[in-house]
Structures are given as C-alpha cells and as structure tokens.
C-alpha cells in the first residue's frame, strides 16, 4: 500500500450491468494508493455487475457534485454504459470533471457516456472496438492500444488492459488537474 493518492476522493460512476472487474480492480488500485473511493449511481441501494458482484451505492448521481472529487472512473459494461448515457444527471456529473480539468478514466463501453456529454471531440482515446465508429462520429481519434492518456484522460479497451489502465489512473490522478482536460 502506498499513499500516492492520500487525501484524494475518487468517484466511480456506474449502474447495474457494469463489467465487474472494471469496477473492482480500479477501485482496489485507487484505495490501495490511499484514495477514498465513492460509488455514484442513478440507482439506489446497491448495483450489480453482469457477473454478480454487488457494490453499495454511496451517492445518487443527481446529488453528486464533481467539485467534491479529485478524479472520476467510469467502468464499462454494455448495459451499464447504455443506461448511464440516458441519465442526464450522470452525463452532467461526468462532463463536469472535464470542465473542471480533473482526470478521468474510462474503460471498455464507458466512452458512450462521454460521447453523450460531448467531451471526446478532439481527443485521442481507446475503447472496446465496437465503439470505434461512435467515437469517430463524435469527433474523437480512436486508436487500438492497451491504454491511452490524453491530458489526464485515461482510456483502455477491455479487462485484459486493467493492469496498464490502473497504473495510468494512479499516475494521472496523482498529477491532479490538467489544463488541457476540458469539456
């Protein structure tokens, strides 16, 4: 355990149907680095991943304020991302991190929520390959790489990329705000 992220609060934005490892692995990484992780969701009580992991919800999306956090992680999962992109409060919450120049990590299908928030235009990122056309149509440059960092915006493709994703999350979150991380 290190204290690289000591004193930092990291929001995780997810709902039912998230990819279990894409929530649990980054959660463990940031808490092991000393951060406090907080689950934000449009659901109440707890949420369930596609493989059965349950995670208690700490804060409702419509009550969450990006100003109260240092960074954001968006786990993937088709159902999770599809539901989040249809929830105005969740999209606004995610978009606010970009407006406040705070680091954001998104893996797999999570980029759908960010497309909805119109924060990928002009950015270079990766995702699950089926989002390639969606991202390009939204103005992003999509690349097929294990992990991509673009001014505090960390993206990866699948659970296979979690070791690299987690390492870059810790690095970017420790650096803090990035002037070119914008909405």
Short mmCIF file of C-alpha atoms in Angstrom, two decimals:
data_model
loop_
_atom_site.label_atom_id
_atom_site.label_comp_id
_atom_site.label_asym_id
_atom_site.label_seq_id
_atom_site.Cartn_x
_atom_site.Cartn_y
_atom_site.Cartn_z
CA UNK A 1 0.00 0.00 0.00
CA UNK A 2 1.25 3.46 -0.91
CA UNK A 3 -0.01 6.91 -0.12
CA UNK A 4 0.30 8.26 -3.68
CA UNK A 5 -3.37 9.32 -3.64
CA UNK A 6 -3.68 10.05 0.07
CA UNK A 7 -6.38 12.64 0.74
CA UNK A 8 -7.93 12.32 -2.73
CA UNK A 9 -11.55 11.37 -3.37
CA UNK A 10 -12.25 9.34 -6.49
CA UNK A 11 -15.78 8.97 -7.82
CA UNK A 12 -16.80 5.80 -9.63
CA UNK A 13 -19.87 6.29 -11.83
CA UNK A 14 -21.77 3.08 -12.57
CA UNK A 15 -25.13 1.34 -12.51
CA UNK A 16 -26.43 -2.21 -12.90
CA UNK A 17 -24.74 -4.24 -15.64
CA UNK A 18 -21.20 -2.91 -15.17
CA UNK A 19 -18.27 -5.16 -16.03
CA UNK A 20 -17.36 -6.46 -12.56
CA UNK A 21 -13.57 -6.37 -12.88
CA UNK A 22 -13.67 -2.90 -14.45
CA UNK A 23 -15.15 -1.59 -11.19
CA UNK A 24 -13.42 -3.79 -8.61
CA UNK A 25 -9.87 -3.68 -10.00
CA UNK A 26 -9.56 0.13 -10.36
CA UNK A 27 -11.38 0.54 -7.03
CA UNK A 28 -8.77 -1.64 -5.34
CA UNK A 29 -5.94 0.18 -7.12
CA UNK A 30 -7.00 3.68 -6.05
CA UNK A 31 -7.82 2.66 -2.47
CA UNK A 32 -4.51 0.80 -2.19
CA UNK A 33 -2.87 4.06 -3.30
CA UNK A 34 -4.59 5.88 -0.41
CA UNK A 35 -7.64 7.44 -2.09
CA UNK A 36 -11.20 7.30 -0.84
CA UNK A 37 -13.44 5.69 -3.47
CA UNK A 38 -17.11 6.69 -3.68
CA UNK A 39 -19.71 4.93 -5.84
CA UNK A 40 -22.05 7.37 -7.59
CA UNK A 41 -25.07 5.92 -9.38
CA UNK A 42 -28.56 6.75 -10.62
CA UNK A 43 -29.62 3.54 -8.82
CA UNK A 44 -30.16 3.39 -5.07
CA UNK A 45 -29.14 0.79 -2.52
CA UNK A 46 -26.63 -1.29 -4.43
CA UNK A 47 -25.80 -2.13 -8.01
CA UNK A 48 -24.98 -5.49 -9.55
CA UNK A 49 -22.36 -6.26 -12.14
CA UNK A 50 -23.01 -8.54 -15.09
CA UNK A 51 -21.18 -11.36 -13.28
CA UNK A 52 -22.96 -10.87 -9.95
CA UNK A 53 -20.67 -8.59 -7.92
CA UNK A 54 -22.76 -6.23 -5.77
CA UNK A 55 -21.48 -2.81 -4.76
CA UNK A 56 -23.29 -0.44 -2.38
CA UNK A 57 -24.15 2.98 -3.78
CA UNK A 58 -22.71 5.86 -1.77
CA UNK A 59 -24.26 8.82 -3.57
CA UNK A 60 -27.03 9.44 -6.09
CA UNK A 61 -25.99 10.89 -9.45
CA UNK A 62 -28.45 13.75 -9.12
CA UNK A 63 -26.94 14.71 -5.74
CA UNK A 64 -23.29 14.33 -6.77
CA UNK A 65 -21.06 17.32 -7.44
CA UNK A 66 -17.77 16.91 -9.31
CA UNK A 67 -16.33 19.73 -7.18
CA UNK A 68 -16.31 17.30 -4.25
CA UNK A 69 -13.96 14.87 -6.02
CA UNK A 70 -10.43 14.81 -7.41
CA UNK A 71 -10.99 12.28 -10.21
CA UNK A 72 -13.54 10.04 -11.90
CA UNK A 73 -13.54 6.41 -13.08
CA UNK A 74 -16.16 5.05 -15.47
CA UNK A 75 -16.23 1.25 -15.57
CA UNK A 76 -17.52 -0.39 -18.73
CA UNK A 77 -20.18 -2.93 -19.44
CA UNK A 78 -22.68 -2.59 -22.28
CA UNK A 79 -25.80 -2.35 -20.10
CA UNK A 80 -24.13 -0.04 -17.58
CA UNK A 81 -22.87 2.40 -20.21
CA UNK A 82 -26.13 2.35 -22.16
CA UNK A 83 -28.15 3.20 -19.05
CA UNK A 84 -25.74 5.89 -17.86
CA UNK A 85 -25.74 7.71 -21.19
CA UNK A 86 -29.53 8.01 -20.92
CA UNK A 87 -29.36 9.50 -17.41
CA UNK A 88 -28.97 13.30 -17.63
CA UNK A 89 -27.59 13.65 -14.10
CA UNK A 90 -24.90 11.03 -14.72
CA UNK A 91 -23.85 12.60 -18.02
CA UNK A 92 -23.71 16.06 -16.43
CA UNK A 93 -21.69 14.71 -13.50
CA UNK A 94 -19.11 13.11 -15.82
CA UNK A 95 -18.94 16.17 -18.07
CA UNK A 96 -18.23 18.41 -15.06
CA UNK A 97 -14.91 16.65 -14.42
CA UNK A 98 -13.74 17.72 -17.87
CA UNK A 99 -14.97 21.28 -17.31
CA UNK A 100 -13.03 21.35 -14.02
CA UNK A 101 -9.86 19.95 -15.69
CA UNK A 102 -9.89 16.85 -13.46
CA UNK A 103 -8.53 13.47 -14.53
CA UNK A 104 -10.99 10.86 -15.82
CA UNK A 105 -10.55 7.17 -16.55
CA UNK A 106 -12.91 5.25 -18.85
CA UNK A 107 -12.67 1.63 -19.94
CA UNK A 108 -14.49 -0.53 -22.47
CA UNK A 109 -18.00 0.79 -23.25
CA UNK A 110 -17.78 3.68 -20.76
CA UNK A 111 -16.97 6.11 -23.57
CA UNK A 112 -20.67 6.05 -24.56
CA UNK A 113 -21.44 8.23 -21.54
CA UNK A 114 -18.70 10.65 -22.56
CA UNK A 115 -19.93 10.79 -26.16
CA UNK A 116 -23.31 11.82 -24.77
CA UNK A 117 -21.56 14.53 -22.74
CA UNK A 118 -19.77 15.80 -25.86
CA UNK A 119 -16.34 15.65 -24.23
CA UNK A 120 -14.50 13.34 -26.66
CA UNK A 121 -14.30 15.72 -29.63
CA UNK A 122 -10.65 16.35 -30.50
CA UNK A 123 -9.40 13.74 -28.04
CA UNK A 124 -7.36 10.60 -28.70
CA UNK A 125 -8.64 7.54 -26.89
CA UNK A 126 -9.33 3.83 -26.99
CA UNK A 127 -12.34 1.73 -26.02
CA UNK A 128 -13.95 -1.58 -26.75
CA UNK A 129 -13.55 -1.88 -30.54
CA UNK A 130 -17.31 -1.79 -31.26
CA UNK A 131 -17.37 1.89 -30.20
CA UNK A 132 -14.84 2.93 -32.89
CA UNK A 133 -17.41 4.39 -35.30
CA UNK A 134 -19.38 6.06 -32.49
CA UNK A 135 -16.24 7.75 -31.19
CA UNK A 136 -15.05 8.86 -34.63
CA UNK A 137 -18.52 10.24 -35.40
CA UNK A 138 -18.30 12.18 -32.12
CA UNK A 139 -15.01 13.77 -33.26
CA UNK A 140 -12.52 11.59 -31.38
CA UNK A 141 -9.44 9.88 -32.73
CA UNK A 142 -9.73 6.18 -31.86
CA UNK A 143 -6.61 4.02 -31.53
CA UNK A 144 -6.24 0.32 -30.74
CA UNK A 145 -3.86 0.43 -27.77
CA UNK A 146 -3.80 -1.10 -24.30
CA UNK A 147 -4.02 2.28 -22.59
CA UNK A 148 -4.14 5.83 -23.93
CA UNK A 149 -3.54 9.02 -21.93
CA UNK A 150 -4.63 12.36 -23.39
CA UNK A 151 -4.14 15.26 -20.95
CA UNK A 152 -5.47 13.47 -17.88
CA UNK A 153 -8.00 11.39 -19.81
CA UNK A 154 -7.10 7.69 -19.41
CA UNK A 155 -8.79 5.04 -21.57
CA UNK A 156 -8.48 1.29 -22.11
CA UNK A 157 -10.25 -1.38 -24.13
CA UNK A 158 -11.10 -4.46 -22.03
CA UNK A 159 -10.48 -6.19 -18.69
CA UNK A 160 -7.25 -7.56 -20.18
CA UNK A 161 -5.91 -3.99 -20.10
CA UNK A 162 -6.65 -3.39 -16.40
CA UNK A 163 -3.04 -3.58 -15.13
CA UNK A 164 -1.94 -0.83 -17.54
CA UNK A 165 -5.18 1.14 -17.02
CA UNK A 166 -4.84 1.07 -13.22
CA UNK A 167 -1.19 2.15 -13.33
CA UNK A 168 -2.01 5.14 -15.52
CA UNK A 169 -5.04 6.05 -13.37
CA UNK A 170 -2.80 6.29 -10.31
CA UNK A 171 -0.23 8.34 -12.21
CA UNK A 172 -2.73 10.80 -13.71
CA UNK A 173 -4.81 11.08 -10.53
CA UNK A 174 -1.66 11.85 -8.54
CA UNK A 175 -0.78 14.62 -11.02
CA UNK A 176 -4.16 16.26 -10.43
CA UNK A 177 -5.74 18.81 -12.71
CA UNK A 178 -4.66 19.08 -16.35
CA UNK A 179 -5.14 22.45 -18.03
CA UNK A 180 -6.00 20.86 -21.40
CA UNK A 181 -8.54 18.46 -19.88
CA UNK A 182 -11.64 20.34 -20.94
CA UNK A 183 -15.29 19.83 -21.86
#
